Coordinates of C-alpha atoms in Angstrom, one line a residue:
M1 CA -52.5 -263.2 110.9
A2 CA -50.1 -260.2 111.3
S3 CA -49.0 -258.4 108.1
F4 CA -45.3 -258.4 107.1
V5 CA -44.7 -254.9 108.5
D6 CA -46.4 -255.8 111.8
S7 CA -44.6 -259.1 112.4
P8 CA -41.9 -259.3 115.0
Q9 CA -39.9 -261.9 112.9
V10 CA -40.2 -262.9 109.2
F11 CA -37.6 -264.8 107.1
F12 CA -37.7 -263.8 103.5
T13 CA -35.6 -265.4 100.7
S14 CA -34.8 -264.3 97.1
E15 CA -32.5 -265.8 94.5
S16 CA -30.6 -264.7 91.5
V17 CA -28.7 -266.5 88.7
T18 CA -25.6 -265.7 86.8
E19 CA -25.5 -264.8 83.1
G20 CA -24.3 -268.3 82.3
H21 CA -27.4 -270.0 83.7
P22 CA -29.2 -271.6 80.7
D23 CA -32.4 -269.6 81.2
K24 CA -30.5 -266.4 81.4
M25 CA -28.5 -267.3 78.3
C26 CA -31.8 -267.5 76.5
D27 CA -33.0 -264.1 77.9
Q28 CA -29.7 -262.5 76.8
I29 CA -29.9 -264.0 73.3
S30 CA -33.6 -262.8 72.9
D31 CA -32.8 -259.3 74.0
A32 CA -29.6 -259.2 71.9
V33 CA -31.8 -260.0 68.8
L34 CA -34.3 -257.3 69.9
D35 CA -31.5 -254.7 70.3
A36 CA -30.1 -255.5 66.9
L37 CA -33.5 -255.1 65.3
L38 CA -34.3 -251.8 67.1
T39 CA -30.9 -250.5 65.9
E40 CA -31.9 -251.3 62.3
D41 CA -35.6 -250.2 62.7
P42 CA -36.9 -248.6 66.0
L43 CA -40.4 -249.5 65.0
S44 CA -39.6 -253.3 64.9
R45 CA -42.2 -255.5 66.4
V46 CA -40.4 -258.4 68.2
A47 CA -41.5 -261.4 70.2
C48 CA -38.3 -263.4 70.2
E49 CA -38.0 -266.6 72.2
T50 CA -34.9 -268.8 72.7
A51 CA -34.4 -272.3 73.9
T52 CA -31.2 -274.2 74.5
T53 CA -30.0 -277.7 75.5
T54 CA -26.8 -279.7 75.0
G55 CA -25.1 -278.4 71.9
M56 CA -27.9 -276.4 70.4
V57 CA -29.8 -273.1 70.4
L58 CA -33.3 -272.5 68.9
V59 CA -34.4 -269.0 68.2
F60 CA -38.1 -268.7 67.3
G61 CA -41.1 -266.3 67.5
E62 CA -42.7 -263.4 65.6
I63 CA -40.9 -260.4 64.1
S64 CA -42.0 -257.7 61.8
T65 CA -39.3 -255.2 60.8
A66 CA -37.9 -253.1 58.0
G67 CA -34.4 -254.2 59.1
W68 CA -32.3 -257.3 58.9
V69 CA -29.9 -258.9 61.3
D70 CA -27.7 -262.0 61.3
V71 CA -29.4 -264.0 64.1
P72 CA -26.9 -266.9 64.2
K73 CA -24.0 -264.5 64.6
I74 CA -25.8 -262.6 67.4
V75 CA -26.4 -266.0 69.1
R76 CA -22.7 -267.0 68.9
D77 CA -21.4 -263.6 70.0
T78 CA -23.7 -263.5 73.0
I79 CA -22.7 -267.0 74.1
C80 CA -19.1 -266.1 73.7
E81 CA -19.4 -262.9 75.8
I82 CA -21.0 -265.0 78.6
G83 CA -18.0 -267.3 78.6
Y84 CA -19.1 -270.6 77.0
T85 CA -16.1 -271.0 74.7
R86 CA -15.1 -274.6 75.3
A87 CA -17.1 -277.8 75.3
K88 CA -15.8 -278.8 78.7
Y89 CA -17.5 -275.7 80.2
G90 CA -20.8 -277.2 79.1
F91 CA -21.2 -275.3 75.8
D92 CA -19.1 -274.0 72.9
A93 CA -20.2 -270.8 71.1
E94 CA -18.3 -271.8 67.9
T95 CA -19.5 -275.3 67.5
C96 CA -23.1 -275.3 68.8
N97 CA -26.0 -275.8 66.4
V98 CA -28.1 -272.7 65.9
S99 CA -31.6 -273.0 64.4
V100 CA -33.8 -270.0 63.6
S101 CA -37.5 -270.1 63.0
L102 CA -39.0 -266.6 62.9
K103 CA -42.2 -265.4 61.2
A104 CA -44.1 -262.1 61.0
Q105 CA -46.3 -260.8 63.8
S106 CA -50.0 -261.8 63.6
A107 CA -52.0 -259.3 61.6
D108 CA -54.8 -259.6 64.2
I109 CA -52.5 -258.4 67.0
A110 CA -50.9 -255.7 64.8
M111 CA -54.3 -254.3 64.0
G112 CA -55.1 -253.6 67.7
V113 CA -51.7 -252.2 68.4
D114 CA -51.7 -249.9 65.4
D115 CA -55.2 -248.5 65.7
A116 CA -56.5 -248.5 69.3
L117 CA -60.2 -248.7 70.2
E118 CA -60.2 -245.1 71.4
H119 CA -58.7 -243.8 68.2
R120 CA -61.3 -245.7 66.2
E121 CA -64.0 -244.1 68.3
G122 CA -62.7 -240.6 67.5
D123 CA -60.2 -239.8 70.2
Q124 CA -57.5 -237.7 68.5
D125 CA -55.1 -237.4 71.4
R126 CA -51.5 -238.1 70.4
Y127 CA -51.3 -241.2 72.6
A128 CA -54.8 -242.6 71.7
H129 CA -53.7 -244.3 68.5
Q130 CA -51.7 -247.2 69.9
G131 CA -53.4 -250.0 71.8
A132 CA -51.9 -252.5 74.2
G133 CA -50.4 -255.5 72.5
D134 CA -52.1 -258.0 74.9
Q135 CA -54.4 -258.2 77.9
G136 CA -52.8 -258.7 81.3
M137 CA -51.8 -257.2 84.5
M138 CA -48.4 -255.7 85.3
I139 CA -46.8 -254.9 88.7
G140 CA -44.5 -252.2 89.9
F141 CA -42.9 -252.1 93.3
A142 CA -40.5 -250.1 95.4
C143 CA -39.4 -250.0 99.1
D144 CA -37.0 -247.9 101.1
E145 CA -34.8 -250.7 102.5
T146 CA -32.0 -250.2 100.0
E147 CA -30.5 -247.1 98.2
E148 CA -31.9 -248.3 94.9
L149 CA -35.4 -248.7 96.6
M150 CA -35.4 -252.5 96.1
P151 CA -35.9 -255.4 98.5
L152 CA -32.7 -256.3 100.2
P153 CA -32.7 -260.1 99.6
I154 CA -32.9 -259.8 95.7
S155 CA -30.5 -256.9 95.8
L156 CA -27.8 -258.9 97.6
A157 CA -28.5 -262.1 95.5
H158 CA -27.9 -260.0 92.3
K159 CA -24.7 -258.6 93.7
I160 CA -23.3 -262.0 94.6
C161 CA -24.1 -263.3 91.1
R162 CA -22.5 -260.3 89.5
R163 CA -19.4 -260.7 91.7
L164 CA -19.2 -264.4 90.6
A165 CA -19.0 -263.2 87.0
E166 CA -16.4 -260.5 87.8
V167 CA -14.0 -262.8 89.6
R168 CA -14.3 -265.4 86.9
K169 CA -13.8 -263.0 84.0
Q170 CA -10.9 -261.2 85.8
G171 CA -9.2 -264.5 86.4
L172 CA -9.2 -264.0 90.2
L173 CA -11.0 -267.3 90.6
D174 CA -10.1 -269.0 87.4
F175 CA -11.6 -272.3 88.4
L176 CA -15.1 -270.9 88.0
R177 CA -17.3 -271.5 85.0
P178 CA -20.3 -269.4 83.8
D179 CA -23.2 -271.2 85.4
G180 CA -24.3 -270.3 89.0
K181 CA -26.9 -269.2 91.4
A182 CA -27.2 -267.3 94.7
Q183 CA -29.9 -267.2 97.3
V184 CA -30.1 -264.9 100.3
T185 CA -32.4 -265.2 103.3
V186 CA -33.0 -262.0 105.4
E187 CA -34.6 -261.9 108.8
Y188 CA -37.0 -259.0 109.0
R189 CA -38.4 -257.5 112.2
Y190 CA -41.5 -255.3 111.8
G191 CA -40.9 -255.0 108.1
R192 CA -37.3 -253.9 108.4
P193 CA -34.1 -256.0 107.6
H194 CA -32.6 -257.1 110.9
R195 CA -29.9 -259.6 109.9
I196 CA -28.9 -262.1 107.2
E197 CA -29.9 -265.6 108.1
A198 CA -28.4 -267.6 105.2
V199 CA -26.5 -267.3 102.0
V200 CA -26.5 -270.1 99.4
V201 CA -24.1 -270.1 96.4
S202 CA -23.9 -272.7 93.7
A203 CA -21.1 -272.0 91.3
Q204 CA -20.0 -274.2 88.3
H205 CA -16.3 -275.0 88.6
D206 CA -13.4 -276.9 87.2
A207 CA -13.4 -280.6 88.1
E208 CA -10.0 -280.6 89.7
I209 CA -10.4 -278.1 92.5
P210 CA -11.3 -279.5 96.0
H211 CA -14.6 -278.5 97.5
R212 CA -13.0 -277.0 100.6
D213 CA -11.0 -274.6 98.4
I214 CA -14.1 -273.6 96.5
E215 CA -15.9 -272.9 99.7
E216 CA -13.2 -270.8 101.4
R217 CA -12.4 -268.8 98.3
L218 CA -16.0 -268.0 97.4
I219 CA -16.8 -266.9 100.9
E220 CA -13.7 -264.7 101.0
N221 CA -13.7 -263.3 97.5
V222 CA -17.4 -263.2 96.6
V223 CA -19.8 -263.4 99.5
R224 CA -18.1 -261.3 102.2
T225 CA -17.3 -258.6 99.6
V226 CA -21.0 -258.1 99.0
L227 CA -22.8 -258.5 102.3
P228 CA -23.4 -255.6 104.7
I229 CA -21.1 -256.4 107.6
D230 CA -23.6 -255.1 110.2
L231 CA -26.2 -257.6 109.1
V232 CA -23.9 -260.7 109.3
D233 CA -23.4 -262.4 112.7
D234 CA -22.2 -265.7 114.1
R235 CA -25.5 -267.4 113.2
T236 CA -25.4 -266.5 109.5
Q237 CA -25.2 -269.7 107.5
F238 CA -22.9 -269.9 104.4
L239 CA -23.8 -272.9 102.1
I240 CA -21.4 -273.1 99.1
N241 CA -22.1 -275.8 96.5
P242 CA -24.2 -277.8 99.0
T243 CA -24.1 -281.0 96.8
G244 CA -20.3 -280.9 97.0
R245 CA -19.8 -280.8 93.2
F246 CA -21.1 -278.6 90.3
V247 CA -19.0 -279.4 87.2
I248 CA -21.7 -280.1 84.7
G249 CA -23.5 -276.8 84.1
G250 CA -25.0 -274.6 81.4
P251 CA -27.2 -276.2 78.8
M252 CA -25.4 -279.5 79.3
G253 CA -26.7 -279.6 82.8
D254 CA -30.2 -278.2 82.2
A255 CA -32.3 -276.9 79.3
G256 CA -32.9 -273.2 79.1
L257 CA -35.8 -271.1 77.9
T258 CA -36.6 -267.4 77.6
G259 CA -38.8 -266.0 80.4
R260 CA -38.4 -268.7 83.0
K261 CA -36.7 -266.4 85.6
I262 CA -39.4 -263.7 85.9
I263 CA -39.1 -263.5 89.7
V264 CA -35.3 -263.1 89.4
D265 CA -36.0 -260.3 86.8
T266 CA -38.3 -258.3 89.1
Y267 CA -38.4 -258.2 92.9
G268 CA -37.4 -261.6 94.1
G269 CA -40.9 -262.6 95.2
M270 CA -41.3 -259.6 97.5
A271 CA -44.0 -258.2 95.2
R272 CA -46.6 -260.0 93.1
H273 CA -46.1 -260.7 89.4
G274 CA -48.5 -260.4 86.6
G275 CA -47.1 -263.5 84.8
G276 CA -45.6 -262.0 81.7
A277 CA -41.9 -262.2 80.9
F278 CA -39.8 -259.3 79.6
S279 CA -36.9 -260.5 77.4
G280 CA -37.3 -260.6 73.7
K281 CA -40.3 -258.3 73.6
D282 CA -40.4 -254.8 72.0
P283 CA -42.0 -252.0 74.0
T284 CA -45.4 -252.3 72.3
K285 CA -45.8 -255.3 74.5
V286 CA -47.1 -254.0 77.8
D287 CA -45.8 -257.1 79.6
R288 CA -42.5 -255.2 79.5
S289 CA -43.2 -251.5 79.0
A290 CA -46.0 -251.2 81.5
A291 CA -44.1 -253.2 84.1
Y292 CA -41.2 -250.7 83.6
Y293 CA -43.5 -247.7 83.9
A294 CA -45.2 -249.2 87.0
R295 CA -41.7 -249.5 88.6
F296 CA -41.0 -245.9 87.6
A297 CA -44.2 -244.7 89.3
A298 CA -43.7 -246.8 92.4
K299 CA -40.1 -245.7 92.8
N300 CA -40.9 -242.0 92.5
L301 CA -43.8 -242.3 95.0
V302 CA -41.5 -244.0 97.5
A303 CA -38.7 -241.6 96.9
A304 CA -41.2 -238.8 97.5
G305 CA -41.7 -240.1 101.0
L306 CA -45.3 -241.1 100.5
A307 CA -44.9 -244.7 101.6
R308 CA -42.1 -247.0 102.7
R309 CA -43.4 -249.9 100.6
L310 CA -45.6 -249.5 97.6
E311 CA -47.0 -251.8 94.9
I312 CA -48.9 -250.8 91.8
Q313 CA -51.0 -253.1 89.6
V314 CA -52.1 -251.9 86.2
S315 CA -54.3 -254.0 83.8
Y316 CA -54.9 -253.8 80.0
A317 CA -57.2 -255.1 77.3
I318 CA -55.7 -255.9 73.9
G319 CA -56.2 -253.1 71.4
R320 CA -57.2 -250.5 74.0
A321 CA -54.9 -247.7 75.0
Q322 CA -56.2 -246.7 78.4
P323 CA -55.6 -249.3 81.1
L324 CA -58.6 -251.0 82.5
A325 CA -57.7 -250.4 86.2
I326 CA -54.9 -249.2 88.4
M327 CA -54.5 -250.4 92.0
V328 CA -52.2 -249.2 94.8
E329 CA -51.2 -251.1 98.0
T330 CA -48.9 -249.5 100.6
F331 CA -49.0 -252.3 103.2
G332 CA -49.8 -250.0 106.0
T333 CA -46.7 -247.8 105.4
G334 CA -48.3 -244.9 103.6
R335 CA -47.9 -241.4 104.9
V336 CA -51.1 -240.4 103.1
D337 CA -54.2 -242.3 102.2
D338 CA -53.9 -244.8 99.4
Q339 CA -56.6 -243.0 97.5
V340 CA -54.4 -239.8 97.6
I341 CA -51.6 -241.8 96.0
L342 CA -53.9 -243.2 93.4
D343 CA -55.1 -239.7 92.5
L344 CA -51.5 -238.7 92.2
I345 CA -50.8 -241.6 89.8
H346 CA -53.7 -240.6 87.6
R347 CA -52.5 -236.9 87.5
H348 CA -48.8 -237.6 87.0
F349 CA -48.4 -240.9 85.1
D350 CA -49.9 -241.7 81.7
F351 CA -50.0 -245.5 81.3
R352 CA -51.1 -245.6 77.7
P353 CA -48.5 -247.6 75.7
A354 CA -47.6 -244.8 73.3
A355 CA -47.1 -242.4 76.3
I356 CA -44.9 -245.0 78.1
I357 CA -42.7 -245.6 75.1
E358 CA -42.2 -241.9 74.5
N359 CA -41.7 -240.9 78.1
L360 CA -39.2 -243.7 78.9
R361 CA -37.6 -243.5 75.4
L362 CA -38.1 -247.3 74.9
Q363 CA -37.6 -247.7 71.2
R364 CA -33.8 -247.9 71.6
P365 CA -31.4 -250.8 71.9
I366 CA -31.2 -250.8 75.7
Y367 CA -32.5 -254.2 76.5
K368 CA -29.6 -256.8 76.5
P369 CA -28.0 -255.5 79.7
T370 CA -31.3 -255.9 81.5
A371 CA -31.4 -259.7 80.7
S372 CA -29.0 -260.5 83.6
Y373 CA -28.9 -259.3 87.2
G374 CA -32.4 -257.9 87.2
H375 CA -34.4 -255.2 85.3
F376 CA -34.9 -253.0 88.3
G377 CA -32.7 -251.2 90.8
R378 CA -30.0 -250.7 88.2
S379 CA -27.7 -247.7 88.0
D380 CA -25.1 -249.4 85.8
I381 CA -27.2 -249.5 82.7
D382 CA -29.5 -247.2 80.7
A383 CA -32.7 -247.8 82.6
P384 CA -34.9 -244.6 82.4
W385 CA -37.6 -246.3 84.6
E386 CA -35.1 -246.0 87.5
S387 CA -35.1 -242.2 87.4
I388 CA -36.8 -240.4 90.3
E389 CA -37.3 -237.2 88.4
L390 CA -40.9 -236.8 89.5
A391 CA -40.4 -237.4 93.2
E392 CA -40.2 -233.8 94.2
R393 CA -43.2 -232.8 92.2
L394 CA -45.2 -235.7 93.7
R395 CA -44.2 -234.8 97.2
E396 CA -45.2 -231.1 96.7
D397 CA -48.5 -232.2 95.2
S398 CA -49.3 -234.5 98.1
G399 CA -48.5 -232.0 100.8
V400 CA -45.9 -234.2 102.4
R401 CA -43.0 -232.1 103.7
E402 CA -40.0 -234.5 103.4
M403 CA -38.6 -236.8 100.7
V404 CA -36.9 -240.1 101.4
P405 CA -33.1 -239.7 100.8
V406 CA -32.1 -241.8 97.8
G407 CA -28.5 -242.7 96.9

């Protein structure tokens, strides 16, 4: 079977969801709690989960901190910002029930994080003291098909969902409600985007507006404002609210849970995923911090011109600082051998948790904005893992003459 980059025609699809999707509501609440705790105590250990259904929110998990925050207020403020302020929208921030069940982090886990195996064995390096908070494998990915070095399908799906929120909050399309989804299918030829095959948008709306009006106004004011005009042709399909009606939405239409949109959060399925979710976790959890650092490494390597597509896998054992293994895959697009790239990673990137936290400045309240519209490819939020500050150095060290221009 031909690989993706060797295939004359491949259709690839990614989806995103709006901030009012019930799962994304939960992600934002969990990260809002995390940010509030990091503001009070940057050393807070947080594993905060959220669940929601009709009329209620449950916040639960493990937290160890020297600070204190008003969790029910954070929940209501977050829901209000999303736009669920009336029961007829599917949820009301003021009247919903909020239940909180939080306990301290397990002492067994804390022991491995606070005193890594290497430190116990005598390693006095400044980054040897802190171990990984769990076992697991994390993925970082970058490709050169968009300015932000992200796959085009997920990039466009995020932009459509963001635009849905913008026109709703600005009152341009006042019939819209907070819940919604977008899905984009791109036709690739030999690994490069060729055209847009299909766009699907499902947007919660007022009960009184006719479907035809919704369809026409969303295509004009949302979809066509986002799509690259040169990739749209007369065969591109636009499917707007395909069932014909989407009035019941939010937690009234479907239950929500933190961490159920991990593919939306990352690369839209274009890269593999280690399985761990991000939201609600402080940076000692390598599920989050190592995935961010793997993206940082992959993006810098692609920006340096060393490959058009690049995926990094890093794996950890709980209580150990050094990763167990690092793997690189360039899918046949590398300008140097994969082993050269792996050697560059070992020389220029320190994947020990304490080093990641320091280098990316992760013990700060920067997480709530990541909980909608993706954690990667963002220039609108404080996301230090999106910097390409090491690209020039990597290019020079590799011997490659040219960098990839990045917007």
